[in-house]
Every structure is written in structure tokens, then in C-alpha cells.
């Protein structure tokens, strides 16, 4: 298995990359490159090749070209990730679930990721899938731009994704088209912004704990 060089999408300064607020982590001078893993070429190794071949065959039976649905395959640290074009996410997920050679019956939810430097693909949704039948794991990753943060919902295919998609919408602002009731799940309905995006300001909200008021991070002591 060979890999293309990773894609550098920016520089992170400090532990959290926050700007305009106090970095109380003690790592204010830390500077590191943000690098996404590069795509992999065959052979992927282990059962990965067999699984990708089975997916390609099953998609063709559904009338979908593998090359149209899958942008790239990433094998990184012994894990397999399929980068899926968002318009083809439902058919890929349904195929992975229903094909006897694949049988990924369980989706563990969806995780949002925000890469402000990944131009045109700033928002990512990551779906860990598990095949109980074959004792295998695979990860689906879908991206969308800030300007059009829409990704198809998988609730029809994996109903337990309901609350996970609501949480990802709440914290990252990804709109899951087709979700039965896409509302905030933890933040108040009138909350402005999405707190886990990298451009969301740290601090600004005091926390009350056992009657004491804890000031927001940007008002605490900085370590410089």
C-alpha cells in the first residue's frame, strides 16, 4: 500500500488555534501544521481490497458508478476511510448495510469536524460503521462548504442517527437534509452560532458551579 503526501490546510497556533481570546492552556507559543492524510492506492492491505471490490460491485448493481460516489480511499494508521460525495451518501450507506458481502449493520453516529482552511470543504461529517456479521469497521467521510452546509440525512437508513445528526447540526451548523426534526439538542433554540466550530470565540460566557461564578476563559489568567 502506498500513500500520497498529506494535504496541508493551514497552521495552528496555540493549543486550540483560538484568535482574539486568551489561550489559558499554557501552549500559546505552539505552532503546528494542519495536515490531512493523503489518498491511498492499491493494494490497501488486509481485507480492505476485498471490501472495496465488494462495494464497487454492489454499487454497480444499484446503477451507481463507484468513481462517481467515492472520491478517494484513505488507509491511515490501520483504518479504512471512504471519502464519499455527499449526493451519493445515502446509496453508499444503504449498500454497505444491505449487501451480504458487506453487512455494515451498525452506524455509531456522526461526528462533525470544522477545517476553516480546507477551502470548499470546510465542514466534514464522519460516520463510523460496524459490521457485526463480518467483524469489520469502516469510516465514511463527507464534506460540504461553509457556503452550502447541506448533507443528506441517514436517519432513514440508520434511525439511531437521529439525535447524533441533531447534535452535529447544533454544534457545527451542518444541515442534514431529510431529517425528521432537525432542531438544536443541547443549546437553546435561540443560541447564535455553533460552539464547536473553529471560528467560534472561546470564552465570553461565565459558568456557575455550586454557587460560584467561574469567569470565561478569555478573562482568566494567561500563561505567557
mmCIF file with all atom_site columns, C-alpha atoms in Angstrom:
data_model
loop_
_atom_site.group_PDB
_atom_site.id
_atom_site.type_symbol
_atom_site.label_atom_id
_atom_site.label_alt_id
_atom_site.label_comp_id
_atom_site.label_asym_id
_atom_site.label_entity_id
_atom_site.label_seq_id
_atom_site.pdbx_PDB_ins_code
_atom_site.Cartn_x
_atom_site.Cartn_y
_atom_site.Cartn_z
_atom_site.occupancy
_atom_site.B_iso_or_equiv
_atom_site.pdbx_formal_charge
_atom_site.auth_seq_id
_atom_site.auth_comp_id
_atom_site.auth_asym_id
_atom_site.auth_atom_id
_atom_site.pdbx_PDB_model_num
ATOM 1   C CA . UNK A 1 1   ? 0.000   0.000   0.000   1.00 0.00 ? 1   UNK A CA 1
ATOM 2   C CA . UNK A 1 2   ? 1.284   3.436   -0.947  1.00 0.00 ? 2   UNK A CA 1
ATOM 3   C CA . UNK A 1 3   ? 0.026   6.849   0.097   1.00 0.00 ? 3   UNK A CA 1
ATOM 4   C CA . UNK A 1 4   ? 0.059   10.267  -1.488  1.00 0.00 ? 4   UNK A CA 1
ATOM 5   C CA . UNK A 1 5   ? 1.530   13.058  0.559   1.00 0.00 ? 5   UNK A CA 1
ATOM 6   C CA . UNK A 1 6   ? -0.877  14.599  3.048   1.00 0.00 ? 6   UNK A CA 1
ATOM 7   C CA . UNK A 1 7   ? -2.633  17.860  2.260   1.00 0.00 ? 7   UNK A CA 1
ATOM 8   C CA . UNK A 1 8   ? -1.615  20.850  4.368   1.00 0.00 ? 8   UNK A CA 1
ATOM 9   C CA . UNK A 1 9   ? -4.609  23.112  5.015   1.00 0.00 ? 9   UNK A CA 1
ATOM 10  C CA . UNK A 1 10  ? -3.204  25.618  7.486   1.00 0.00 ? 10  UNK A CA 1
ATOM 11  C CA . UNK A 1 11  ? -1.133  26.460  10.540  1.00 0.00 ? 11  UNK A CA 1
ATOM 12  C CA . UNK A 1 12  ? -2.415  26.065  14.091  1.00 0.00 ? 12  UNK A CA 1
ATOM 13  C CA . UNK A 1 13  ? -1.076  28.475  16.697  1.00 0.00 ? 13  UNK A CA 1
ATOM 14  C CA . UNK A 1 14  ? -1.562  27.681  20.363  1.00 0.00 ? 14  UNK A CA 1
ATOM 15  C CA . UNK A 1 15  ? -3.223  24.533  21.636  1.00 0.00 ? 15  UNK A CA 1
ATOM 16  C CA . UNK A 1 16  ? -6.691  25.345  20.302  1.00 0.00 ? 16  UNK A CA 1
ATOM 17  C CA . UNK A 1 17  ? -5.920  27.749  17.470  1.00 0.00 ? 17  UNK A CA 1
ATOM 18  C CA . UNK A 1 18  ? -8.085  30.429  19.072  1.00 0.00 ? 18  UNK A CA 1
ATOM 19  C CA . UNK A 1 19  ? -7.696  34.029  17.968  1.00 0.00 ? 19  UNK A CA 1
ATOM 20  C CA . UNK A 1 20  ? -8.691  37.161  19.838  1.00 0.00 ? 20  UNK A CA 1
ATOM 21  C CA . UNK A 1 21  ? -9.188  35.403  23.188  1.00 0.00 ? 21  UNK A CA 1
ATOM 22  C CA . UNK A 1 22  ? -6.872  34.240  25.944  1.00 0.00 ? 22  UNK A CA 1
ATOM 23  C CA . UNK A 1 23  ? -5.298  30.841  25.458  1.00 0.00 ? 23  UNK A CA 1
ATOM 24  C CA . UNK A 1 24  ? -5.121  29.536  29.027  1.00 0.00 ? 24  UNK A CA 1
ATOM 25  C CA . UNK A 1 25  ? -3.674  26.153  28.019  1.00 0.00 ? 25  UNK A CA 1
ATOM 26  C CA . UNK A 1 26  ? -0.073  27.162  28.548  1.00 0.00 ? 26  UNK A CA 1
ATOM 27  C CA . UNK A 1 27  ? 0.746   26.372  24.895  1.00 0.00 ? 27  UNK A CA 1
ATOM 28  C CA . UNK A 1 28  ? 0.267   29.851  23.463  1.00 0.00 ? 28  UNK A CA 1
ATOM 29  C CA . UNK A 1 29  ? 3.561   29.691  21.553  1.00 0.00 ? 29  UNK A CA 1
ATOM 30  C CA . UNK A 1 30  ? 2.932   26.294  19.969  1.00 0.00 ? 30  UNK A CA 1
ATOM 31  C CA . UNK A 1 31  ? 2.871   26.272  16.141  1.00 0.00 ? 31  UNK A CA 1
ATOM 32  C CA . UNK A 1 32  ? 1.968   23.192  14.067  1.00 0.00 ? 32  UNK A CA 1
ATOM 33  C CA . UNK A 1 33  ? 0.838   22.389  10.529  1.00 0.00 ? 33  UNK A CA 1
ATOM 34  C CA . UNK A 1 34  ? -2.672  21.046  9.960   1.00 0.00 ? 34  UNK A CA 1
ATOM 35  C CA . UNK A 1 35  ? -2.269  18.118  7.569   1.00 0.00 ? 35  UNK A CA 1
ATOM 36  C CA . UNK A 1 36  ? -4.993  15.823  6.253   1.00 0.00 ? 36  UNK A CA 1
ATOM 37  C CA . UNK A 1 37  ? -3.966  12.255  5.292   1.00 0.00 ? 37  UNK A CA 1
ATOM 38  C CA . UNK A 1 38  ? -3.396  11.689  1.593   1.00 0.00 ? 38  UNK A CA 1
ATOM 39  C CA . UNK A 1 39  ? -5.352  9.221   -0.511  1.00 0.00 ? 39  UNK A CA 1
ATOM 40  C CA . UNK A 1 40  ? -4.106  5.637   -0.743  1.00 0.00 ? 40  UNK A CA 1
ATOM 41  C CA . UNK A 1 41  ? -3.517  3.430   -3.775  1.00 0.00 ? 41  UNK A CA 1
ATOM 42  C CA . UNK A 1 42  ? -3.861  -0.311  -4.138  1.00 0.00 ? 42  UNK A CA 1
ATOM 43  C CA . UNK A 1 43  ? -3.142  -2.700  -2.637  1.00 0.00 ? 43  UNK A CA 1
ATOM 44  C CA . UNK A 1 44  ? -4.719  -1.305  0.521   1.00 0.00 ? 44  UNK A CA 1
ATOM 45  C CA . UNK A 1 45  ? -3.822  -4.386  2.547   1.00 0.00 ? 45  UNK A CA 1
ATOM 46  C CA . UNK A 1 46  ? -5.721  -6.973  4.587   1.00 0.00 ? 46  UNK A CA 1
ATOM 47  C CA . UNK A 1 47  ? -9.444  -7.207  3.913   1.00 0.00 ? 47  UNK A CA 1
ATOM 48  C CA . UNK A 1 48  ? -9.640  -3.610  2.671   1.00 0.00 ? 48  UNK A CA 1
ATOM 49  C CA . UNK A 1 49  ? -9.223  -4.554  -1.013  1.00 0.00 ? 49  UNK A CA 1
ATOM 50  C CA . UNK A 1 50  ? -11.906 -7.245  -0.797  1.00 0.00 ? 50  UNK A CA 1
ATOM 51  C CA . UNK A 1 51  ? -14.301 -4.835  0.889   1.00 0.00 ? 51  UNK A CA 1
ATOM 52  C CA . UNK A 1 52  ? -13.773 -2.036  -1.656  1.00 0.00 ? 52  UNK A CA 1
ATOM 53  C CA . UNK A 1 53  ? -14.213 -4.531  -4.529  1.00 0.00 ? 53  UNK A CA 1
ATOM 54  C CA . UNK A 1 54  ? -17.483 -5.741  -2.986  1.00 0.00 ? 54  UNK A CA 1
ATOM 55  C CA . UNK A 1 55  ? -18.709 -2.170  -2.612  1.00 0.00 ? 55  UNK A CA 1
ATOM 56  C CA . UNK A 1 56  ? -17.873 -1.366  -6.236  1.00 0.00 ? 56  UNK A CA 1
ATOM 57  C CA . UNK A 1 57  ? -19.770 -4.427  -7.472  1.00 0.00 ? 57  UNK A CA 1
ATOM 58  C CA . UNK A 1 58  ? -22.795 -3.711  -5.258  1.00 0.00 ? 58  UNK A CA 1
ATOM 59  C CA . UNK A 1 59  ? -22.945 -0.060  -6.341  1.00 0.00 ? 59  UNK A CA 1
ATOM 60  C CA . UNK A 1 60  ? -22.896 -1.073  -9.998  1.00 0.00 ? 60  UNK A CA 1
ATOM 61  C CA . UNK A 1 61  ? -25.924 -3.285  -9.361  1.00 0.00 ? 61  UNK A CA 1
ATOM 62  C CA . UNK A 1 62  ? -27.673 -0.189  -7.981  1.00 0.00 ? 62  UNK A CA 1
ATOM 63  C CA . UNK A 1 63  ? -26.829 1.747   -11.139 1.00 0.00 ? 63  UNK A CA 1
ATOM 64  C CA . UNK A 1 64  ? -24.162 3.929   -9.480  1.00 0.00 ? 64  UNK A CA 1
ATOM 65  C CA . UNK A 1 65  ? -20.595 4.155   -10.741 1.00 0.00 ? 65  UNK A CA 1
ATOM 66  C CA . UNK A 1 66  ? -18.065 3.641   -7.959  1.00 0.00 ? 66  UNK A CA 1
ATOM 67  C CA . UNK A 1 67  ? -15.925 6.501   -9.312  1.00 0.00 ? 67  UNK A CA 1
ATOM 68  C CA . UNK A 1 68  ? -18.880 8.892   -9.099  1.00 0.00 ? 68  UNK A CA 1
ATOM 69  C CA . UNK A 1 69  ? -19.694 8.025   -5.494  1.00 0.00 ? 69  UNK A CA 1
ATOM 70  C CA . UNK A 1 70  ? -16.265 7.566   -3.881  1.00 0.00 ? 70  UNK A CA 1
ATOM 71  C CA . UNK A 1 71  ? -13.811 10.450  -4.107  1.00 0.00 ? 71  UNK A CA 1
ATOM 72  C CA . UNK A 1 72  ? -10.872 8.588   -2.595  1.00 0.00 ? 72  UNK A CA 1
ATOM 73  C CA . UNK A 1 73  ? -9.857  5.804   -0.240  1.00 0.00 ? 73  UNK A CA 1
ATOM 74  C CA . UNK A 1 74  ? -7.663  6.617   2.748   1.00 0.00 ? 74  UNK A CA 1
ATOM 75  C CA . UNK A 1 75  ? -5.783  3.951   4.702   1.00 0.00 ? 75  UNK A CA 1
ATOM 76  C CA . UNK A 1 76  ? -4.234  5.666   7.694   1.00 0.00 ? 76  UNK A CA 1
ATOM 77  C CA . UNK A 1 77  ? -2.940  4.096   10.909  1.00 0.00 ? 77  UNK A CA 1
ATOM 78  C CA . UNK A 1 78  ? -4.537  0.773   10.045  1.00 0.00 ? 78  UNK A CA 1
ATOM 79  C CA . UNK A 1 79  ? -8.014  2.230   9.496   1.00 0.00 ? 79  UNK A CA 1
ATOM 80  C CA . UNK A 1 80  ? -10.061 2.476   6.297   1.00 0.00 ? 80  UNK A CA 1
ATOM 81  C CA . UNK A 1 81  ? -11.906 5.672   5.364   1.00 0.00 ? 81  UNK A CA 1
ATOM 82  C CA . UNK A 1 82  ? -14.031 6.207   2.277   1.00 0.00 ? 82  UNK A CA 1
ATOM 83  C CA . UNK A 1 83  ? -14.461 9.824   1.196   1.00 0.00 ? 83  UNK A CA 1
ATOM 84  C CA . UNK A 1 84  ? -17.985 9.909   -0.252  1.00 0.00 ? 84  UNK A CA 1
ATOM 85  C CA . UNK A 1 85  ? -19.502 12.630  -2.422  1.00 0.00 ? 85  UNK A CA 1
ATOM 86  C CA . UNK A 1 86  ? -22.395 13.975  -0.409  1.00 0.00 ? 86  UNK A CA 1
ATOM 87  C CA . UNK A 1 87  ? -25.085 13.453  -3.058  1.00 0.00 ? 87  UNK A CA 1
ATOM 88  C CA . UNK A 1 88  ? -24.250 9.736   -3.094  1.00 0.00 ? 88  UNK A CA 1
ATOM 89  C CA . UNK A 1 89  ? -24.035 9.253   0.684   1.00 0.00 ? 89  UNK A CA 1
ATOM 90  C CA . UNK A 1 90  ? -27.468 7.574   1.125   1.00 0.00 ? 90  UNK A CA 1
ATOM 91  C CA . UNK A 1 91  ? -26.942 4.992   -1.609  1.00 0.00 ? 91  UNK A CA 1
ATOM 92  C CA . UNK A 1 92  ? -23.413 4.180   -0.384  1.00 0.00 ? 92  UNK A CA 1
ATOM 93  C CA . UNK A 1 93  ? -24.652 3.772   3.208   1.00 0.00 ? 93  UNK A CA 1
ATOM 94  C CA . UNK A 1 94  ? -27.602 1.628   2.149   1.00 0.00 ? 94  UNK A CA 1
ATOM 95  C CA . UNK A 1 95  ? -25.330 -0.539  0.016   1.00 0.00 ? 95  UNK A CA 1
ATOM 96  C CA . UNK A 1 96  ? -22.875 -1.033  2.864   1.00 0.00 ? 96  UNK A CA 1
ATOM 97  C CA . UNK A 1 97  ? -25.763 -2.005  5.139   1.00 0.00 ? 97  UNK A CA 1
ATOM 98  C CA . UNK A 1 98  ? -27.680 -4.340  2.822   1.00 0.00 ? 98  UNK A CA 1
ATOM 99  C CA . UNK A 1 99  ? -25.113 -6.124  0.635   1.00 0.00 ? 99  UNK A CA 1
ATOM 100 C CA . UNK A 1 100 ? -24.460 -9.649  2.005   1.00 0.00 ? 100 UNK A CA 1
ATOM 101 C CA . UNK A 1 101 ? -20.731 -9.263  1.291   1.00 0.00 ? 101 UNK A CA 1
ATOM 102 C CA . UNK A 1 102 ? -20.592 -6.059  3.355   1.00 0.00 ? 102 UNK A CA 1
ATOM 103 C CA . UNK A 1 103 ? -23.340 -6.023  6.009   1.00 0.00 ? 103 UNK A CA 1
ATOM 104 C CA . UNK A 1 104 ? -22.371 -2.929  7.991   1.00 0.00 ? 104 UNK A CA 1
ATOM 105 C CA . UNK A 1 105 ? -25.491 -3.121  10.143  1.00 0.00 ? 105 UNK A CA 1
ATOM 106 C CA . UNK A 1 106 ? -24.484 -0.581  12.764  1.00 0.00 ? 106 UNK A CA 1
ATOM 107 C CA . UNK A 1 107 ? -23.715 3.129   12.479  1.00 0.00 ? 107 UNK A CA 1
ATOM 108 C CA . UNK A 1 108 ? -22.163 4.598   15.628  1.00 0.00 ? 108 UNK A CA 1
ATOM 109 C CA . UNK A 1 109 ? -23.464 8.103   14.849  1.00 0.00 ? 109 UNK A CA 1
ATOM 110 C CA . UNK A 1 110 ? -21.966 11.090  13.085  1.00 0.00 ? 110 UNK A CA 1
ATOM 111 C CA . UNK A 1 111 ? -19.150 13.396  14.173  1.00 0.00 ? 111 UNK A CA 1
ATOM 112 C CA . UNK A 1 112 ? -18.703 16.905  12.860  1.00 0.00 ? 112 UNK A CA 1
ATOM 113 C CA . UNK A 1 113 ? -15.311 18.444  12.063  1.00 0.00 ? 113 UNK A CA 1
ATOM 114 C CA . UNK A 1 114 ? -14.532 22.013  11.026  1.00 0.00 ? 114 UNK A CA 1
ATOM 115 C CA . UNK A 1 115 ? -11.447 22.782  8.922   1.00 0.00 ? 115 UNK A CA 1
ATOM 116 C CA . UNK A 1 116 ? -11.567 26.533  8.138   1.00 0.00 ? 116 UNK A CA 1
ATOM 117 C CA . UNK A 1 117 ? -8.512  26.171  5.876   1.00 0.00 ? 117 UNK A CA 1
ATOM 118 C CA . UNK A 1 118 ? -9.961  23.375  3.732   1.00 0.00 ? 118 UNK A CA 1
ATOM 119 C CA . UNK A 1 119 ? -11.343 25.704  1.054   1.00 0.00 ? 119 UNK A CA 1
ATOM 120 C CA . UNK A 1 120 ? -14.623 24.486  -0.385  1.00 0.00 ? 120 UNK A CA 1
ATOM 121 C CA . UNK A 1 121 ? -14.803 21.574  2.101   1.00 0.00 ? 121 UNK A CA 1
ATOM 122 C CA . UNK A 1 122 ? -14.717 23.336  5.450   1.00 0.00 ? 122 UNK A CA 1
ATOM 123 C CA . UNK A 1 123 ? -17.334 21.123  7.112   1.00 0.00 ? 123 UNK A CA 1
ATOM 124 C CA . UNK A 1 124 ? -16.840 17.368  7.424   1.00 0.00 ? 124 UNK A CA 1
ATOM 125 C CA . UNK A 1 125 ? -19.223 14.688  8.689   1.00 0.00 ? 125 UNK A CA 1
ATOM 126 C CA . UNK A 1 126 ? -17.690 11.372  9.759   1.00 0.00 ? 126 UNK A CA 1
ATOM 127 C CA . UNK A 1 127 ? -19.693 8.140   10.131  1.00 0.00 ? 127 UNK A CA 1
ATOM 128 C CA . UNK A 1 128 ? -18.102 5.088   11.847  1.00 0.00 ? 128 UNK A CA 1
ATOM 129 C CA . UNK A 1 129 ? -19.779 1.886   10.611  1.00 0.00 ? 129 UNK A CA 1
ATOM 130 C CA . UNK A 1 130 ? -19.509 -1.588  12.127  1.00 0.00 ? 130 UNK A CA 1
ATOM 131 C CA . UNK A 1 131 ? -20.218 -4.948  10.505  1.00 0.00 ? 131 UNK A CA 1
ATOM 132 C CA . UNK A 1 132 ? -21.294 -7.319  13.253  1.00 0.00 ? 132 UNK A CA 1
ATOM 133 C CA . UNK A 1 133 ? -21.595 -10.111 10.690  1.00 0.00 ? 133 UNK A CA 1
ATOM 134 C CA . UNK A 1 134 ? -18.018 -9.800  9.409   1.00 0.00 ? 134 UNK A CA 1
ATOM 135 C CA . UNK A 1 135 ? -16.414 -8.134  12.465  1.00 0.00 ? 135 UNK A CA 1
ATOM 136 C CA . UNK A 1 136 ? -15.137 -5.158  10.454  1.00 0.00 ? 136 UNK A CA 1
ATOM 137 C CA . UNK A 1 137 ? -15.111 -1.387  10.769  1.00 0.00 ? 137 UNK A CA 1
ATOM 138 C CA . UNK A 1 138 ? -15.074 1.320   8.130   1.00 0.00 ? 138 UNK A CA 1
ATOM 139 C CA . UNK A 1 139 ? -15.404 5.077   8.231   1.00 0.00 ? 139 UNK A CA 1
ATOM 140 C CA . UNK A 1 140 ? -17.369 7.247   5.798   1.00 0.00 ? 140 UNK A CA 1
ATOM 141 C CA . UNK A 1 141 ? -16.389 10.895  5.476   1.00 0.00 ? 141 UNK A CA 1
ATOM 142 C CA . UNK A 1 142 ? -18.401 13.550  3.653   1.00 0.00 ? 142 UNK A CA 1
ATOM 143 C CA . UNK A 1 143 ? -17.571 17.231  3.213   1.00 0.00 ? 143 UNK A CA 1
ATOM 144 C CA . UNK A 1 144 ? -19.545 20.371  2.428   1.00 0.00 ? 144 UNK A CA 1
ATOM 145 C CA . UNK A 1 145 ? -18.575 24.031  2.025   1.00 0.00 ? 145 UNK A CA 1
ATOM 146 C CA . UNK A 1 146 ? -19.428 26.713  4.582   1.00 0.00 ? 146 UNK A CA 1
ATOM 147 C CA . UNK A 1 147 ? -21.479 28.420  1.885   1.00 0.00 ? 147 UNK A CA 1
ATOM 148 C CA . UNK A 1 148 ? -23.675 25.333  1.355   1.00 0.00 ? 148 UNK A CA 1
ATOM 149 C CA . UNK A 1 149 ? -23.577 23.241  4.556   1.00 0.00 ? 149 UNK A CA 1
ATOM 150 C CA . UNK A 1 150 ? -26.038 20.566  3.384   1.00 0.00 ? 150 UNK A CA 1
ATOM 151 C CA . UNK A 1 151 ? -25.520 16.798  3.691   1.00 0.00 ? 151 UNK A CA 1
ATOM 152 C CA . UNK A 1 152 ? -28.249 14.141  3.232   1.00 0.00 ? 152 UNK A CA 1
ATOM 153 C CA . UNK A 1 153 ? -29.622 12.642  6.449   1.00 0.00 ? 153 UNK A CA 1
ATOM 154 C CA . UNK A 1 154 ? -29.014 8.952   7.122   1.00 0.00 ? 154 UNK A CA 1
ATOM 155 C CA . UNK A 1 155 ? -31.912 8.607   9.577   1.00 0.00 ? 155 UNK A CA 1
ATOM 156 C CA . UNK A 1 156 ? -33.933 6.604   7.057   1.00 0.00 ? 156 UNK A CA 1
ATOM 157 C CA . UNK A 1 157 ? -31.076 4.087   6.730   1.00 0.00 ? 157 UNK A CA 1
ATOM 158 C CA . UNK A 1 158 ? -29.731 4.200   10.284  1.00 0.00 ? 158 UNK A CA 1
ATOM 159 C CA . UNK A 1 159 ? -32.597 5.504   12.502  1.00 0.00 ? 159 UNK A CA 1
ATOM 160 C CA . UNK A 1 160 ? -30.347 5.825   15.573  1.00 0.00 ? 160 UNK A CA 1
ATOM 161 C CA . UNK A 1 161 ? -28.558 8.709   13.830  1.00 0.00 ? 161 UNK A CA 1
ATOM 162 C CA . UNK A 1 162 ? -31.498 10.969  14.730  1.00 0.00 ? 162 UNK A CA 1
ATOM 163 C CA . UNK A 1 163 ? -30.032 12.619  17.824  1.00 0.00 ? 163 UNK A CA 1
ATOM 164 C CA . UNK A 1 164 ? -26.448 12.411  16.512  1.00 0.00 ? 164 UNK A CA 1
ATOM 165 C CA . UNK A 1 165 ? -27.368 14.472  13.455  1.00 0.00 ? 165 UNK A CA 1
ATOM 166 C CA . UNK A 1 166 ? -29.193 16.977  15.667  1.00 0.00 ? 166 UNK A CA 1
ATOM 167 C CA . UNK A 1 167 ? -26.079 17.344  17.850  1.00 0.00 ? 167 UNK A CA 1
ATOM 168 C CA . UNK A 1 168 ? -23.829 17.833  14.809  1.00 0.00 ? 168 UNK A CA 1
ATOM 169 C CA . UNK A 1 169 ? -26.251 20.427  13.442  1.00 0.00 ? 169 UNK A CA 1
ATOM 170 C CA . UNK A 1 170 ? -26.325 22.143  16.833  1.00 0.00 ? 170 UNK A CA 1
ATOM 171 C CA . UNK A 1 171 ? -22.549 22.327  17.310  1.00 0.00 ? 171 UNK A CA 1
ATOM 172 C CA . UNK A 1 172 ? -21.273 22.619  13.708  1.00 0.00 ? 172 UNK A CA 1
ATOM 173 C CA . UNK A 1 173 ? -24.168 24.002  11.657  1.00 0.00 ? 173 UNK A CA 1
ATOM 174 C CA . UNK A 1 174 ? -24.311 21.092  9.192   1.00 0.00 ? 174 UNK A CA 1
ATOM 175 C CA . UNK A 1 175 ? -27.846 20.847  7.780   1.00 0.00 ? 175 UNK A CA 1
ATOM 176 C CA . UNK A 1 176 ? -28.939 17.230  7.329   1.00 0.00 ? 176 UNK A CA 1
ATOM 177 C CA . UNK A 1 177 ? -31.497 17.290  4.538   1.00 0.00 ? 177 UNK A CA 1
ATOM 178 C CA . UNK A 1 178 ? -34.372 14.890  5.127   1.00 0.00 ? 178 UNK A CA 1
ATOM 179 C CA . UNK A 1 179 ? -34.000 14.706  8.901   1.00 0.00 ? 179 UNK A CA 1
ATOM 180 C CA . UNK A 1 180 ? -37.463 14.341  10.500  1.00 0.00 ? 180 UNK A CA 1
ATOM 181 C CA . UNK A 1 181 ? -36.952 17.133  13.068  1.00 0.00 ? 181 UNK A CA 1
ATOM 182 C CA . UNK A 1 182 ? -33.635 18.938  12.753  1.00 0.00 ? 182 UNK A CA 1
ATOM 183 C CA . UNK A 1 183 ? -33.574 21.190  15.831  1.00 0.00 ? 183 UNK A CA 1
ATOM 184 C CA . UNK A 1 184 ? -30.934 22.010  18.412  1.00 0.00 ? 184 UNK A CA 1
ATOM 185 C CA . UNK A 1 185 ? -30.498 19.319  21.034  1.00 0.00 ? 185 UNK A CA 1
ATOM 186 C CA . UNK A 1 186 ? -28.223 20.867  23.689  1.00 0.00 ? 186 UNK A CA 1
ATOM 187 C CA . UNK A 1 187 ? -28.005 24.609  23.084  1.00 0.00 ? 187 UNK A CA 1
ATOM 188 C CA . UNK A 1 188 ? -31.091 26.836  23.473  1.00 0.00 ? 188 UNK A CA 1
ATOM 189 C CA . UNK A 1 189 ? -33.162 27.296  20.328  1.00 0.00 ? 189 UNK A CA 1
ATOM 190 C CA . UNK A 1 190 ? -32.255 30.990  20.135  1.00 0.00 ? 190 UNK A CA 1
ATOM 191 C CA . UNK A 1 191 ? -28.486 30.409  20.566  1.00 0.00 ? 191 UNK A CA 1
ATOM 192 C CA . UNK A 1 192 ? -26.412 32.216  17.978  1.00 0.00 ? 192 UNK A CA 1
ATOM 193 C CA . UNK A 1 193 ? -23.646 30.314  16.220  1.00 0.00 ? 193 UNK A CA 1
ATOM 194 C CA . UNK A 1 194 ? -22.309 26.774  16.534  1.00 0.00 ? 194 UNK A CA 1
ATOM 195 C CA . UNK A 1 195 ? -19.962 26.307  19.523  1.00 0.00 ? 195 UNK A CA 1
ATOM 196 C CA . UNK A 1 196 ? -17.629 23.603  18.190  1.00 0.00 ? 196 UNK A CA 1
ATOM 197 C CA . UNK A 1 197 ? -16.637 25.380  15.011  1.00 0.00 ? 197 UNK A CA 1
ATOM 198 C CA . UNK A 1 198 ? -13.043 26.595  14.966  1.00 0.00 ? 198 UNK A CA 1
ATOM 199 C CA . UNK A 1 199 ? -14.120 30.177  14.285  1.00 0.00 ? 199 UNK A CA 1
ATOM 200 C CA . UNK A 1 200 ? -16.387 30.268  17.348  1.00 0.00 ? 200 UNK A CA 1
ATOM 201 C CA . UNK A 1 201 ? -14.872 32.536  20.043  1.00 0.00 ? 201 UNK A CA 1
ATOM 202 C CA . UNK A 1 202 ? -13.605 30.907  23.212  1.00 0.00 ? 202 UNK A CA 1
ATOM 203 C CA . UNK A 1 203 ? -14.975 32.312  26.419  1.00 0.00 ? 203 UNK A CA 1
ATOM 204 C CA . UNK A 1 204 ? -17.419 35.128  26.915  1.00 0.00 ? 204 UNK A CA 1
ATOM 205 C CA . UNK A 1 205 ? -19.854 33.071  28.988  1.00 0.00 ? 205 UNK A CA 1
ATOM 206 C CA . UNK A 1 206 ? -19.352 32.693  32.779  1.00 0.00 ? 206 UNK A CA 1
ATOM 207 C CA . UNK A 1 207 ? -20.104 29.297  34.306  1.00 0.00 ? 207 UNK A CA 1
ATOM 208 C CA . UNK A 1 208 ? -21.869 28.836  37.630  1.00 0.00 ? 208 UNK A CA 1
ATOM 209 C CA . UNK A 1 209 ? -20.645 25.902  39.684  1.00 0.00 ? 209 UNK A CA 1
ATOM 210 C CA . UNK A 1 210 ? -22.049 25.171  43.146  1.00 0.00 ? 210 UNK A CA 1
ATOM 211 C CA . UNK A 1 211 ? -22.987 28.801  43.615  1.00 0.00 ? 211 UNK A CA 1
ATOM 212 C CA . UNK A 1 212 ? -19.633 30.202  42.484  1.00 0.00 ? 212 UNK A CA 1
ATOM 213 C CA . UNK A 1 213 ? -19.159 32.196  39.278  1.00 0.00 ? 213 UNK A CA 1
ATOM 214 C CA . UNK A 1 214 ? -16.271 30.961  37.137  1.00 0.00 ? 214 UNK A CA 1
ATOM 215 C CA . UNK A 1 215 ? -15.164 33.663  34.657  1.00 0.00 ? 215 UNK A CA 1
ATOM 216 C CA . UNK A 1 216 ? -14.955 32.770  30.965  1.00 0.00 ? 216 UNK A CA 1
ATOM 217 C CA . UNK A 1 217 ? -11.559 31.591  29.649  1.00 0.00 ? 217 UNK A CA 1
ATOM 218 C CA . UNK A 1 218 ? -10.726 34.898  27.965  1.00 0.00 ? 218 UNK A CA 1
ATOM 219 C CA . UNK A 1 219 ? -10.989 36.696  31.304  1.00 0.00 ? 219 UNK A CA 1
ATOM 220 C CA . UNK A 1 220 ? -8.793  34.285  33.228  1.00 0.00 ? 220 UNK A CA 1
ATOM 221 C CA . UNK A 1 221 ? -5.058  34.487  33.701  1.00 0.00 ? 221 UNK A CA 1
ATOM 222 C CA . UNK A 1 222 ? -2.996  33.839  30.593  1.00 0.00 ? 222 UNK A CA 1
ATOM 223 C CA . UNK A 1 223 ? 0.235   31.834  30.716  1.00 0.00 ? 223 UNK A CA 1
ATOM 224 C CA . UNK A 1 224 ? 2.798   33.817  28.755  1.00 0.00 ? 224 UNK A CA 1
#
